[in-house]
PDB file of C-alpha atoms (C1' of nucleotides) in Angstrom:
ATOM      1  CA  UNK A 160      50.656   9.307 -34.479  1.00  0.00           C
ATOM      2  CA  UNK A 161      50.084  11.711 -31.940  1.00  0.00           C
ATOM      3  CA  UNK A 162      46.961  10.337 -30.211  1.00  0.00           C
ATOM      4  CA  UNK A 163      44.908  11.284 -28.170  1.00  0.00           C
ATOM      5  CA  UNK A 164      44.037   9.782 -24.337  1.00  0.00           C
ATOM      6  CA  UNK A 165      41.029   8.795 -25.464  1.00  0.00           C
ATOM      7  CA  UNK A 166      42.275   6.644 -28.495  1.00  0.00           C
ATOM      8  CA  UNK A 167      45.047   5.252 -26.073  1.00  0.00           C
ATOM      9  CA  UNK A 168      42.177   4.314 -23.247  1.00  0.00           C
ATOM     10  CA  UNK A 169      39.657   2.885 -26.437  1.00  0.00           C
ATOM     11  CA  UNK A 170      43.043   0.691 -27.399  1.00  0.00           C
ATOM     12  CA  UNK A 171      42.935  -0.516 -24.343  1.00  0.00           C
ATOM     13  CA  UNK A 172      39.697  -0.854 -23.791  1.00  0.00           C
ATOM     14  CA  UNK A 173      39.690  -2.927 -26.949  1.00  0.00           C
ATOM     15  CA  UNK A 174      42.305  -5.168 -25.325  1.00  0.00           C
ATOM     16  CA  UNK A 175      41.367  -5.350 -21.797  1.00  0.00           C
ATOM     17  CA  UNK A 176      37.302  -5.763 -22.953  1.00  0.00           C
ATOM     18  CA  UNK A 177      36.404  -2.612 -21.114  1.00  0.00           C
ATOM     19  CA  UNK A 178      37.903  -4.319 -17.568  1.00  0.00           C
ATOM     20  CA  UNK A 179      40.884  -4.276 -15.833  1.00  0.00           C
ATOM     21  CA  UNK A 180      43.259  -2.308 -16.060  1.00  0.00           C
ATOM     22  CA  UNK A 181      46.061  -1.472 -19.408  1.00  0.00           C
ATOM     23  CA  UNK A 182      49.166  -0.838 -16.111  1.00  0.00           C
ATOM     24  CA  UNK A 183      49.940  -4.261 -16.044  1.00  0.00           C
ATOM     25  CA  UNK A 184      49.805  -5.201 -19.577  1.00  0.00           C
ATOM     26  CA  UNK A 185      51.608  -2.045 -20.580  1.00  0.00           C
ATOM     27  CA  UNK A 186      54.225  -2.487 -18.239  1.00  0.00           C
ATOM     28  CA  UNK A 187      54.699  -6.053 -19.049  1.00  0.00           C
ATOM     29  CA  UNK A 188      55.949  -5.438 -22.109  1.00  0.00           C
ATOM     30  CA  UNK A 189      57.825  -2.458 -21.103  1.00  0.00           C
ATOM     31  CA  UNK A 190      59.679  -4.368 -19.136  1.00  0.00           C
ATOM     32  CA  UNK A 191      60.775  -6.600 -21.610  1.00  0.00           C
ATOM     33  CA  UNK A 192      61.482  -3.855 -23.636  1.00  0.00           C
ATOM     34  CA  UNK A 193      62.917  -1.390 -21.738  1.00  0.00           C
ATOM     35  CA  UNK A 194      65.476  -3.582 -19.737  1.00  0.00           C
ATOM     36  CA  UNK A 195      69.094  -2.386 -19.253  1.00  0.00           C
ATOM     37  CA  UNK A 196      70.222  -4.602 -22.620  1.00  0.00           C
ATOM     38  CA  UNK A 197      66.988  -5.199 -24.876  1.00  0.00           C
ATOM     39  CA  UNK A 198      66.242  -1.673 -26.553  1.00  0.00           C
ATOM     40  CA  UNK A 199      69.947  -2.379 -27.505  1.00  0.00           C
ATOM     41  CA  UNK A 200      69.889  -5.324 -28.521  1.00  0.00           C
ATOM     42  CA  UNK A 201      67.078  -5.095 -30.806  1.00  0.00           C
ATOM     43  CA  UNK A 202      68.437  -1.215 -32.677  1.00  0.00           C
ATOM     44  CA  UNK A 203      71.439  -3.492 -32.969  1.00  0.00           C
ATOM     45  CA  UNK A 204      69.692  -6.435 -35.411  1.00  0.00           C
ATOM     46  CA  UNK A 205      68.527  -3.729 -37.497  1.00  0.00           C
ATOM     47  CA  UNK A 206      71.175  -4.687 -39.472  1.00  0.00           C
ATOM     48  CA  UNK A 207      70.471  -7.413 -40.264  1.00  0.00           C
ATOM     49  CA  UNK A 208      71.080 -11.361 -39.121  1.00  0.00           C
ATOM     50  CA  UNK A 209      74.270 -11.344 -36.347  1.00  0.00           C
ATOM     51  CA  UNK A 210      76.472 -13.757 -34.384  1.00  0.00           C
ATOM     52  CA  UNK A 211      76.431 -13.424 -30.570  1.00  0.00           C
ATOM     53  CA  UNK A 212      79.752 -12.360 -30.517  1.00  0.00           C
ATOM     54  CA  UNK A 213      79.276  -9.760 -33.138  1.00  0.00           C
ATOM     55  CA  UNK A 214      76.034  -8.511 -30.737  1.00  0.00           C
ATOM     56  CA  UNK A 215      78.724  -8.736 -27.816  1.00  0.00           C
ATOM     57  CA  UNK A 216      81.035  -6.564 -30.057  1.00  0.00           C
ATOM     58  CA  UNK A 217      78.433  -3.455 -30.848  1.00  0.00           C
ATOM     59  CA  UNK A 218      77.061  -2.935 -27.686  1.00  0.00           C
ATOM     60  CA  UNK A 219      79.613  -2.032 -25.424  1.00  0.00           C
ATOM     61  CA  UNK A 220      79.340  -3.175 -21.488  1.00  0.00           C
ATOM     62  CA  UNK A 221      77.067  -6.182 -21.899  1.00  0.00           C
ATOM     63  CA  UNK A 222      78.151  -8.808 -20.277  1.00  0.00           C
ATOM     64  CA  UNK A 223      78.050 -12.464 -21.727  1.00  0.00           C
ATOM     65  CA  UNK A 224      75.749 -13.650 -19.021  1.00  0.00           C
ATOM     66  CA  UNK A 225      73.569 -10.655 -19.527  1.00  0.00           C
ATOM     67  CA  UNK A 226      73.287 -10.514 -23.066  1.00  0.00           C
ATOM     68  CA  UNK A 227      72.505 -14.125 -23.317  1.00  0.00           C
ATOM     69  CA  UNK A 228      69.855 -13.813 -20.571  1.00  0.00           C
ATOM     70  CA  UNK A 229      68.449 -11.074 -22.845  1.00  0.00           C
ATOM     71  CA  UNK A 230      68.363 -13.140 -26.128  1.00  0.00           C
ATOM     72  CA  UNK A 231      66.374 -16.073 -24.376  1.00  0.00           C
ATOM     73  CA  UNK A 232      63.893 -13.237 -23.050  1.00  0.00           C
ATOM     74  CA  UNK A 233      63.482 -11.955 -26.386  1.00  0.00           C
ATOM     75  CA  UNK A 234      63.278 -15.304 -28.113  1.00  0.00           C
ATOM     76  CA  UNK A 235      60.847 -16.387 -25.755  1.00  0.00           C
ATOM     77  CA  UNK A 236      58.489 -13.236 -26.299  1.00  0.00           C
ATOM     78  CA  UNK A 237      58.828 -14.130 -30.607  1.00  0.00           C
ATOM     79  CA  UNK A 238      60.722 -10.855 -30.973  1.00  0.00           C
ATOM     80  CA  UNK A 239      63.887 -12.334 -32.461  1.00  0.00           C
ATOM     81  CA  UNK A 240      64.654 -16.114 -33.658  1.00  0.00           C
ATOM     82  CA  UNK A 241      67.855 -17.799 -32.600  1.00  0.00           C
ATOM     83  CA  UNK A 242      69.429 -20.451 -35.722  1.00  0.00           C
ATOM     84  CA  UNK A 243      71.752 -22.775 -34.602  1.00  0.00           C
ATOM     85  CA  UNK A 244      74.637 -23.549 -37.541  1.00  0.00           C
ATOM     86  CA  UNK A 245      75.668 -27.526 -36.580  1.00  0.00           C
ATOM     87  CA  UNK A 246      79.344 -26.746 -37.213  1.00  0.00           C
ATOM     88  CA  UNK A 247      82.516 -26.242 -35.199  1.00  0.00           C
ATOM     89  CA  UNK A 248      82.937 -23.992 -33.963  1.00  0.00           C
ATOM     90  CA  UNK A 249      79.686 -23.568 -33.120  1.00  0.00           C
ATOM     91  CA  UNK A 250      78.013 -20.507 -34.882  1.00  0.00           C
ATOM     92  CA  UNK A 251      74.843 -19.297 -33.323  1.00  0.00           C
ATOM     93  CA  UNK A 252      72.631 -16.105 -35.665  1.00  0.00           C
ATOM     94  CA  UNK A 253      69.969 -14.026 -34.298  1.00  0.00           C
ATOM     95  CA  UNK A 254      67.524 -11.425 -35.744  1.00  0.00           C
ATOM     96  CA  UNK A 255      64.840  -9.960 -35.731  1.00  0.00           C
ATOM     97  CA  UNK A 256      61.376 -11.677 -35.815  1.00  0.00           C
ATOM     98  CA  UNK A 257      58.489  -9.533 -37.990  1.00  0.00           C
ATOM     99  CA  UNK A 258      57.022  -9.005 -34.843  1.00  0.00           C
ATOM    100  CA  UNK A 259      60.331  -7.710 -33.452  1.00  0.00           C
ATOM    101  CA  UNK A 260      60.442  -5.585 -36.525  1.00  0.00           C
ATOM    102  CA  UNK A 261      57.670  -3.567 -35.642  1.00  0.00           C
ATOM    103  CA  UNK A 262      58.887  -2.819 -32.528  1.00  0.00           C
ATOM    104  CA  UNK A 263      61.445  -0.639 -34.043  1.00  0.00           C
ATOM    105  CA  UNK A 264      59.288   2.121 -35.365  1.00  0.00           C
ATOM    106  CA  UNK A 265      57.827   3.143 -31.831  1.00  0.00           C
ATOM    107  CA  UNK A 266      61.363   1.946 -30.048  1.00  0.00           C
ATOM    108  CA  UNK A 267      63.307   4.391 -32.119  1.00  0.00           C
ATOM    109  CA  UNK A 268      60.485   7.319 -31.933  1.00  0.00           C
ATOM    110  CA  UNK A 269      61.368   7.091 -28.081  1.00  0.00           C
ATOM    111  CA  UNK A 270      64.912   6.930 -28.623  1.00  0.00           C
ATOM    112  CA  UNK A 271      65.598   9.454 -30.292  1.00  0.00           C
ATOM    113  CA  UNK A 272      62.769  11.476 -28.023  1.00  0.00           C
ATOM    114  CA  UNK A 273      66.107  10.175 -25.573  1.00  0.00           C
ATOM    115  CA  UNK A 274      68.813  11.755 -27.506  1.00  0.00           C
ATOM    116  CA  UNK A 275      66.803  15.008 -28.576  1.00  0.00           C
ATOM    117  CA  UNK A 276      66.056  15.787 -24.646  1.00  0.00           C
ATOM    118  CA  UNK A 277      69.064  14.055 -22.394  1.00  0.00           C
ATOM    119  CA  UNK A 278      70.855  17.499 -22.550  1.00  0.00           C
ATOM    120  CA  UNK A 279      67.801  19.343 -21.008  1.00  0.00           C
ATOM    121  CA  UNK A 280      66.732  16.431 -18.952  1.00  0.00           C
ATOM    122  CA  UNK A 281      70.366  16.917 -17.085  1.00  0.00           C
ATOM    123  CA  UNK A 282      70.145  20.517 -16.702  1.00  0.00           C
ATOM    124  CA  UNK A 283      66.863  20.492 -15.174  1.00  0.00           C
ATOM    125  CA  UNK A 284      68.419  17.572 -12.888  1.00  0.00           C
ATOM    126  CA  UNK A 285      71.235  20.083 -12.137  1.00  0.00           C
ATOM    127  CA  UNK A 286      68.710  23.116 -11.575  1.00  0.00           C
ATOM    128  CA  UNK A 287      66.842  20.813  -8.930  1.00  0.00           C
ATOM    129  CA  UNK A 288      70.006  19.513  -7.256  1.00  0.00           C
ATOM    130  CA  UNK A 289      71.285  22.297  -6.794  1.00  0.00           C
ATOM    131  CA  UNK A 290      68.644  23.332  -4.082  1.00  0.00           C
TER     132      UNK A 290
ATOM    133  CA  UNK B 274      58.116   7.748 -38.456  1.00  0.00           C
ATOM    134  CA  UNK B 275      59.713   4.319 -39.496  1.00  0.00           C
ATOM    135  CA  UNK B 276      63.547   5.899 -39.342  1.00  0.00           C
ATOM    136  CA  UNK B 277      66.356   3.710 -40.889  1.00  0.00           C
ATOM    137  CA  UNK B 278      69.000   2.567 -38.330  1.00  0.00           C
ATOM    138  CA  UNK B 279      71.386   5.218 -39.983  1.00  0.00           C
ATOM    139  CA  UNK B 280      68.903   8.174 -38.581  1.00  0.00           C
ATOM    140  CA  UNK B 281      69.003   6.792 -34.950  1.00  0.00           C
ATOM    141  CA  UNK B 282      73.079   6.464 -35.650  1.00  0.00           C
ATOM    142  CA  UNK B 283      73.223  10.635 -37.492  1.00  0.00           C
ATOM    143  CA  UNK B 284      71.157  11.355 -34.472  1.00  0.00           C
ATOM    144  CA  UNK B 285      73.341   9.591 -31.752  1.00  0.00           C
ATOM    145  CA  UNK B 286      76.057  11.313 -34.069  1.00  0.00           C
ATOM    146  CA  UNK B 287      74.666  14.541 -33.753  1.00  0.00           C
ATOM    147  CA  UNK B 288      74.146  14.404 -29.539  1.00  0.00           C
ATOM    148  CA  UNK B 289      77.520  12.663 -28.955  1.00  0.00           C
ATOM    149  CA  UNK B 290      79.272  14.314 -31.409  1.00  0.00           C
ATOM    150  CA  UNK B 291      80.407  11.262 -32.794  1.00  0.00           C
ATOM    151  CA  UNK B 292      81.966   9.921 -30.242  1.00  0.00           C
ATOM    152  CA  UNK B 293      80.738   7.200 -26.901  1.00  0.00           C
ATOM    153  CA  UNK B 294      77.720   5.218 -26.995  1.00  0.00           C
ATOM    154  CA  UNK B 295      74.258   6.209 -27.640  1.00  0.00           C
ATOM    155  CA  UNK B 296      73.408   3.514 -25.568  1.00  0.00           C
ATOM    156  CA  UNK B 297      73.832   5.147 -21.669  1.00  0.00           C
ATOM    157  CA  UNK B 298      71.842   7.898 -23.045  1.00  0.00           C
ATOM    158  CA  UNK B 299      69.283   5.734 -24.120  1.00  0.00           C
ATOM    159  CA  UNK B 300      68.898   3.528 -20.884  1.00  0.00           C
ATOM    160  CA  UNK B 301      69.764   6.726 -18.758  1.00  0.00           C
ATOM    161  CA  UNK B 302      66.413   8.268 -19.955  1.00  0.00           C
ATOM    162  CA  UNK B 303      64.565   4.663 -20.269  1.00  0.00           C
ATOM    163  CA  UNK B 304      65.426   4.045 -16.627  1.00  0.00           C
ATOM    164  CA  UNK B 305      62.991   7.132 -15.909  1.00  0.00           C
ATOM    165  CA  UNK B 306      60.621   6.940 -18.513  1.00  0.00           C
ATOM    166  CA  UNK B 307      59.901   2.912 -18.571  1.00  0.00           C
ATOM    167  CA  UNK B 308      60.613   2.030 -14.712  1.00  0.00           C
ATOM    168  CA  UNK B 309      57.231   0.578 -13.188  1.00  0.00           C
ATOM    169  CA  UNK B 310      55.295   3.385 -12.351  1.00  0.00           C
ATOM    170  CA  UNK B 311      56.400   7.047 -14.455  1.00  0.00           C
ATOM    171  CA  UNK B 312      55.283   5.971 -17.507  1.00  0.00           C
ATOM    172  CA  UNK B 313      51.263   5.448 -16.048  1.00  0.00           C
ATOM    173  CA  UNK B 314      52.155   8.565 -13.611  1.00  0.00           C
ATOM    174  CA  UNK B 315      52.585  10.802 -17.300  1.00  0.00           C
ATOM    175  CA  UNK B 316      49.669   8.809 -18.952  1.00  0.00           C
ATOM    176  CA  UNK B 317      47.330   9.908 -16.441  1.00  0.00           C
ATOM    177  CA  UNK B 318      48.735  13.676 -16.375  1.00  0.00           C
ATOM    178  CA  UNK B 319      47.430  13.699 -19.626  1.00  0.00           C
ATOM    179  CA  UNK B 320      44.007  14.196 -18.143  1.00  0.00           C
ATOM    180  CA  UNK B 321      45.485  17.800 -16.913  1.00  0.00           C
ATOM    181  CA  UNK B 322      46.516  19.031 -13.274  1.00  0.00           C
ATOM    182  CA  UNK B 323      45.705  15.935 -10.948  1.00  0.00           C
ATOM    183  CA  UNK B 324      46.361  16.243  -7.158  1.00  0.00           C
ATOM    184  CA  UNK B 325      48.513  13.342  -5.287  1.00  0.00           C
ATOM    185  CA  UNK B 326      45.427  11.251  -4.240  1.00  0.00           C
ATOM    186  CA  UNK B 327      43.711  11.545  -7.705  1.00  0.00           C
ATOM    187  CA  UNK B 328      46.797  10.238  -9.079  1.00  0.00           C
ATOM    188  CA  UNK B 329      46.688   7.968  -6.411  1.00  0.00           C
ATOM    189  CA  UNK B 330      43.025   6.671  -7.321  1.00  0.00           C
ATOM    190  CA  UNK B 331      43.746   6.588 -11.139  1.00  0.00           C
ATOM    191  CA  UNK B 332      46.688   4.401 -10.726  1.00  0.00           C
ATOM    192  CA  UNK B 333      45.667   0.652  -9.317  1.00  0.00           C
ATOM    193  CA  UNK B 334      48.154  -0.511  -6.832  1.00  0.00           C
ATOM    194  CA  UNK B 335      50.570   2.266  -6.985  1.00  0.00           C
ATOM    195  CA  UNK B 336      52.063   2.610  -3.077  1.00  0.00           C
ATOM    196  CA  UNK B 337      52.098   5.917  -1.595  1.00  0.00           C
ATOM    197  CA  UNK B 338      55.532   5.358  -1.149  1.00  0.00           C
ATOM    198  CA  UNK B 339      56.187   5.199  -5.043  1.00  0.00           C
ATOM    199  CA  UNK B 340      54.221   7.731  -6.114  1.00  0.00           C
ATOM    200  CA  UNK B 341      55.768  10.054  -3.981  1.00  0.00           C
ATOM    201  CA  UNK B 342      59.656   8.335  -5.389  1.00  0.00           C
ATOM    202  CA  UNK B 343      57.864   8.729  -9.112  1.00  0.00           C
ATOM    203  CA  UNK B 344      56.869  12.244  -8.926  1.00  0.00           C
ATOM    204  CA  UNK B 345      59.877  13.087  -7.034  1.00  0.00           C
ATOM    205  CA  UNK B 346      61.981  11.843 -10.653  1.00  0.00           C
ATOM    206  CA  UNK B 347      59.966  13.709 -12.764  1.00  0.00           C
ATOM    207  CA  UNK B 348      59.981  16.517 -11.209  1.00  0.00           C
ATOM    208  CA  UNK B 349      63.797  16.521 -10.704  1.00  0.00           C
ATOM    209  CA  UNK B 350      63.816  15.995 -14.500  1.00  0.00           C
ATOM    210  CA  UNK B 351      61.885  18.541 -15.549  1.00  0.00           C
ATOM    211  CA  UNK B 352      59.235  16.345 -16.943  1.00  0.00           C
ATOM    212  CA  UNK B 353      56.002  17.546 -14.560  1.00  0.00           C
ATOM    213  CA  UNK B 354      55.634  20.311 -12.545  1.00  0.00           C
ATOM    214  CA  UNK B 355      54.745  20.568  -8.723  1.00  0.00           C
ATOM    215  CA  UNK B 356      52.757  23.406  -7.077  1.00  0.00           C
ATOM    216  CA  UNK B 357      51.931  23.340  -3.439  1.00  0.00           C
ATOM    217  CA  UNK B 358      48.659  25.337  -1.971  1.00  0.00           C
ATOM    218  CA  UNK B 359      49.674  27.145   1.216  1.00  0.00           C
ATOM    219  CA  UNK B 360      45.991  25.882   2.125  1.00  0.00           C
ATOM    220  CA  UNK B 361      45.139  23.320   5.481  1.00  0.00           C
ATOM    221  CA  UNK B 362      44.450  20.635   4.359  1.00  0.00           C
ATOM    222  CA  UNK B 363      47.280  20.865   2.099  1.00  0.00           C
ATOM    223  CA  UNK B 364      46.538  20.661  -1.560  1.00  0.00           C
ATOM    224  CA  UNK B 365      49.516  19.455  -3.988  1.00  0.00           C
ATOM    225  CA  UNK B 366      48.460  19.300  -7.697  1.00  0.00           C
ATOM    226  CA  UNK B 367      51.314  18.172 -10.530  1.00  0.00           C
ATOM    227  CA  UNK B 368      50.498  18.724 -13.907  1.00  0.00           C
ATOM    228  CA  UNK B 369      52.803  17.693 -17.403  1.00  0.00           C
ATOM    229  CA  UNK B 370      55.783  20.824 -18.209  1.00  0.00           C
ATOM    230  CA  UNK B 371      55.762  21.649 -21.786  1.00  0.00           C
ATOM    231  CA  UNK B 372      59.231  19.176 -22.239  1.00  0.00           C
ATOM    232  CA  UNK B 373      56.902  16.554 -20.545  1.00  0.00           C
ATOM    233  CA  UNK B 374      54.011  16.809 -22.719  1.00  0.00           C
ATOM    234  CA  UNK B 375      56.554  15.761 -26.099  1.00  0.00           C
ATOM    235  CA  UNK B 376      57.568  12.744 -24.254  1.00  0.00           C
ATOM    236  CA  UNK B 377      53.543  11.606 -24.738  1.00  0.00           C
ATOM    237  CA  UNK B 378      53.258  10.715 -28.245  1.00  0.00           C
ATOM    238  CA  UNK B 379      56.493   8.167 -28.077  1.00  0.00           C
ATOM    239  CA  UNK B 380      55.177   6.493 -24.885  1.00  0.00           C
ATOM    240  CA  UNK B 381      51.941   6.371 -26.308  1.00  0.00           C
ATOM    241  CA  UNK B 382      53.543   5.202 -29.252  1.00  0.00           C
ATOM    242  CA  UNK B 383      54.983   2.152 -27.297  1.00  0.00           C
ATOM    243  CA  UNK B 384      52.055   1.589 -24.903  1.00  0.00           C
ATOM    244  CA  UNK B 385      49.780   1.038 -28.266  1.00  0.00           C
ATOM    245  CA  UNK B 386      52.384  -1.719 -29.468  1.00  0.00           C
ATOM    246  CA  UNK B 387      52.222  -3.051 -25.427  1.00  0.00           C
ATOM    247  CA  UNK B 388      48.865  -3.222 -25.774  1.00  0.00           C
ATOM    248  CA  UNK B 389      48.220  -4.201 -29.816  1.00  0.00           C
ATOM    249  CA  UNK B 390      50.931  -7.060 -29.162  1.00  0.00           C
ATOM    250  CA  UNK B 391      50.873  -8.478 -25.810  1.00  0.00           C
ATOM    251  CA  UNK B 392      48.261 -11.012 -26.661  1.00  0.00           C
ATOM    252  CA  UNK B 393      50.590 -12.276 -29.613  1.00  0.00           C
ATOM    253  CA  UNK B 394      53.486 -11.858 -26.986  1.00  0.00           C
ATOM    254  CA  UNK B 395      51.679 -14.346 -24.499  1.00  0.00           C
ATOM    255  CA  UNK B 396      51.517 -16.920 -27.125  1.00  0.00           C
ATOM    256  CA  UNK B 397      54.806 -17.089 -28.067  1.00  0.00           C
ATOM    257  CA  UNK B 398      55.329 -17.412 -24.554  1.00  0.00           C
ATOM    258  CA  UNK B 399      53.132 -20.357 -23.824  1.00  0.00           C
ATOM    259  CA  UNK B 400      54.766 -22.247 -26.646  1.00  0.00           C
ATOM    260  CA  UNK B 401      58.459 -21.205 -25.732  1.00  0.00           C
ATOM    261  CA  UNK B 402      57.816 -22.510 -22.609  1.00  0.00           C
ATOM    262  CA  UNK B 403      55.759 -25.734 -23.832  1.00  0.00           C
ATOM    263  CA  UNK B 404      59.162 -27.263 -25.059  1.00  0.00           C
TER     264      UNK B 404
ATOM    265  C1'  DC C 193      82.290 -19.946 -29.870  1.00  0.00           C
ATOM    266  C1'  DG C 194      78.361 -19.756 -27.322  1.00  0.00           C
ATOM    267  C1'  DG C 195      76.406 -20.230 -23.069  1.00  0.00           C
ATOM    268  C1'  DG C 196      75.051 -22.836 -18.674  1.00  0.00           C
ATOM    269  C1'  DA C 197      75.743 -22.793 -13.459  1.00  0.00           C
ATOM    270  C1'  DT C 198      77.077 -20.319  -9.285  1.00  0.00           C
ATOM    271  C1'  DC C 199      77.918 -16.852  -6.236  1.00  0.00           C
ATOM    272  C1'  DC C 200      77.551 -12.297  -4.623  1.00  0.00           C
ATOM    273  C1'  DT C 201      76.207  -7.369  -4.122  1.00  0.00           C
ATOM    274  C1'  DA C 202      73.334  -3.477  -4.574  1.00  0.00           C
ATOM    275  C1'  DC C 203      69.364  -1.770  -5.301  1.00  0.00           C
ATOM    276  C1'  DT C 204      64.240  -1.758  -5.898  1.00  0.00           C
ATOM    277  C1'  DC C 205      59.884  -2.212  -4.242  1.00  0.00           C
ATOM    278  C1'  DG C 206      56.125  -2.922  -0.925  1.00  0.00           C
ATOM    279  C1'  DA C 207      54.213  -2.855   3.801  1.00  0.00           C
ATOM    280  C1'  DT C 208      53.930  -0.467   7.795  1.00  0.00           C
ATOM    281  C1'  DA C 209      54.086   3.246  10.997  1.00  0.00           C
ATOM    282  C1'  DC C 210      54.486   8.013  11.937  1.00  0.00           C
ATOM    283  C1'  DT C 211      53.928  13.427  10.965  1.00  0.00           C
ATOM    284  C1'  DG C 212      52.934  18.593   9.742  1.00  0.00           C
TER     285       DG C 212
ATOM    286  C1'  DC D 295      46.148  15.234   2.613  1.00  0.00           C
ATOM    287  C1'  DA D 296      50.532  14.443   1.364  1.00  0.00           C
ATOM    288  C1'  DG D 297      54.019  13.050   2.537  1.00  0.00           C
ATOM    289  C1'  DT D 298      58.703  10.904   5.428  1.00  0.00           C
ATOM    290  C1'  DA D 299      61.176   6.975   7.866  1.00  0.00           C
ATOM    291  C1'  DT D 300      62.293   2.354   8.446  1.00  0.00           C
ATOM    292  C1'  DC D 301      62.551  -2.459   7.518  1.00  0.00           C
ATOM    293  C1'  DG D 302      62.604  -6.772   4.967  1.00  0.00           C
ATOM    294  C1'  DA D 303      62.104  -9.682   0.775  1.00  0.00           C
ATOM    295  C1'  DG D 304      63.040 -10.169  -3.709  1.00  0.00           C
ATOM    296  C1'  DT D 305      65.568  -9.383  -7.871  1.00  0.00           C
ATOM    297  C1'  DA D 306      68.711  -7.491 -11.384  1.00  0.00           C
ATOM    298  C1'  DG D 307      73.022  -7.626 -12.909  1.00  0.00           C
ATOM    299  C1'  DG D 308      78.152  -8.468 -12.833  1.00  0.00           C
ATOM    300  C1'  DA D 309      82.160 -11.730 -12.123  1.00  0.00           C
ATOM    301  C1'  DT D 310      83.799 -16.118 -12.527  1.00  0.00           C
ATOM    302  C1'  DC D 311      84.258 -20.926 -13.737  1.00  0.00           C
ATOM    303  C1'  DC D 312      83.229 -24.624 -16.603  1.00  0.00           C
ATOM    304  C1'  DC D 313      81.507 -27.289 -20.645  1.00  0.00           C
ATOM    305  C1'  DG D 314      80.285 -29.140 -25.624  1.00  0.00           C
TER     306       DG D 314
END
DNA sequence: CGGGATCCTACTCGATACTG
DNA sequence: CAGTATCGAGTAGGATCCCG
């Protein structure tokens, strides 16, 4: 870890064959990732295989429109699957795709950047508010 | 790196002291760090002092207008720094604050996985949508 | 139980024009 | 040069109702 610019602009480079530009691609994906519900969602199936009401249940404020919404995104992108039990009631599972799985390691690194900082993030906020 | 769900929850632990959600704290500091423009805005920082129009220039189809809103957040967080030149024309030059410069190796972190997986991402995509 | 369809509001973003 | 002010279009997200 800790690159440098230069390994970041060579990844891209890589990518983009030396044209264009790595803004759109980067956020792209960012904003698949870093939606209001997805981050979430995904730390969430770390544990493992869930229901959609169990999702519903461990992240708190999601509604059921928006936490479907974010499933289909995710689906769509190969990050998690979605199995479909043919029984009644109807039981739906999702988790995480291998692909989704190593989206983890760099999601949590900035996570827990999140947690380590929010405390000095909302002083400094304070400090400049209060001019 | 590669933490276990039960270090993001000891660390959410740890911040919250046990108690709320991990998650607004999480999304409060995503909204900043992943919205459409900050994350490029600290990428290119990397490069060292930059003045508004070099950021400008670096930054393909970045408005004036959200620059200025971009820089304006970070700076109210405490994440870049902002140093006017009593000078005509003026001269305003922003540069990364120590607190800043830690957030680079998680969103570089991220922005390799944008860029190592986004071809694999469009795929899924094209056959998601195919059905 | 899981989720599709609607409606509605608030906010974001971009374009444009103006300024010290 | 480095902004600020204003306006309009588009969208994200929540509430609600309904269905297999």
């Amino acid at each position: 870890m800790s690159q440098s610019a230069e390994d970041v602009r060579s990844a891209y480079e890589d990518s983009c064959h030396a044209r264009g530009d790595v803004g759109p691609i980067v956020r792209d994906v960012l904003d698949r990732v870093a939606d209001k519900w997805s981050l979430l969602v995904i730390a969430t199936l770390q544990q493992g295989r869930l229901r959609f009401s169990q999702l519903q249940a461990h992240i708190p404020g999601v509604s059921q429109r928006m936490l479907t919404r974010t499933l289909r995104h995710l689906e769509r992108d190969g990050l998690i699957s979605r199995t479909v039990h043919a029984e009644v009631p109807p039981r739906v599972e999702y988790e995480l795709t291998p692909m989704g799985g190593t989206l983890l390691a760099p999601a949590i690194a900035l996570a827990e950047w999140a947690i380590a900082h929010h405390e000095q993030i909302e002083e400094r906020r304070a400090a400049y508010d209060a001019r």
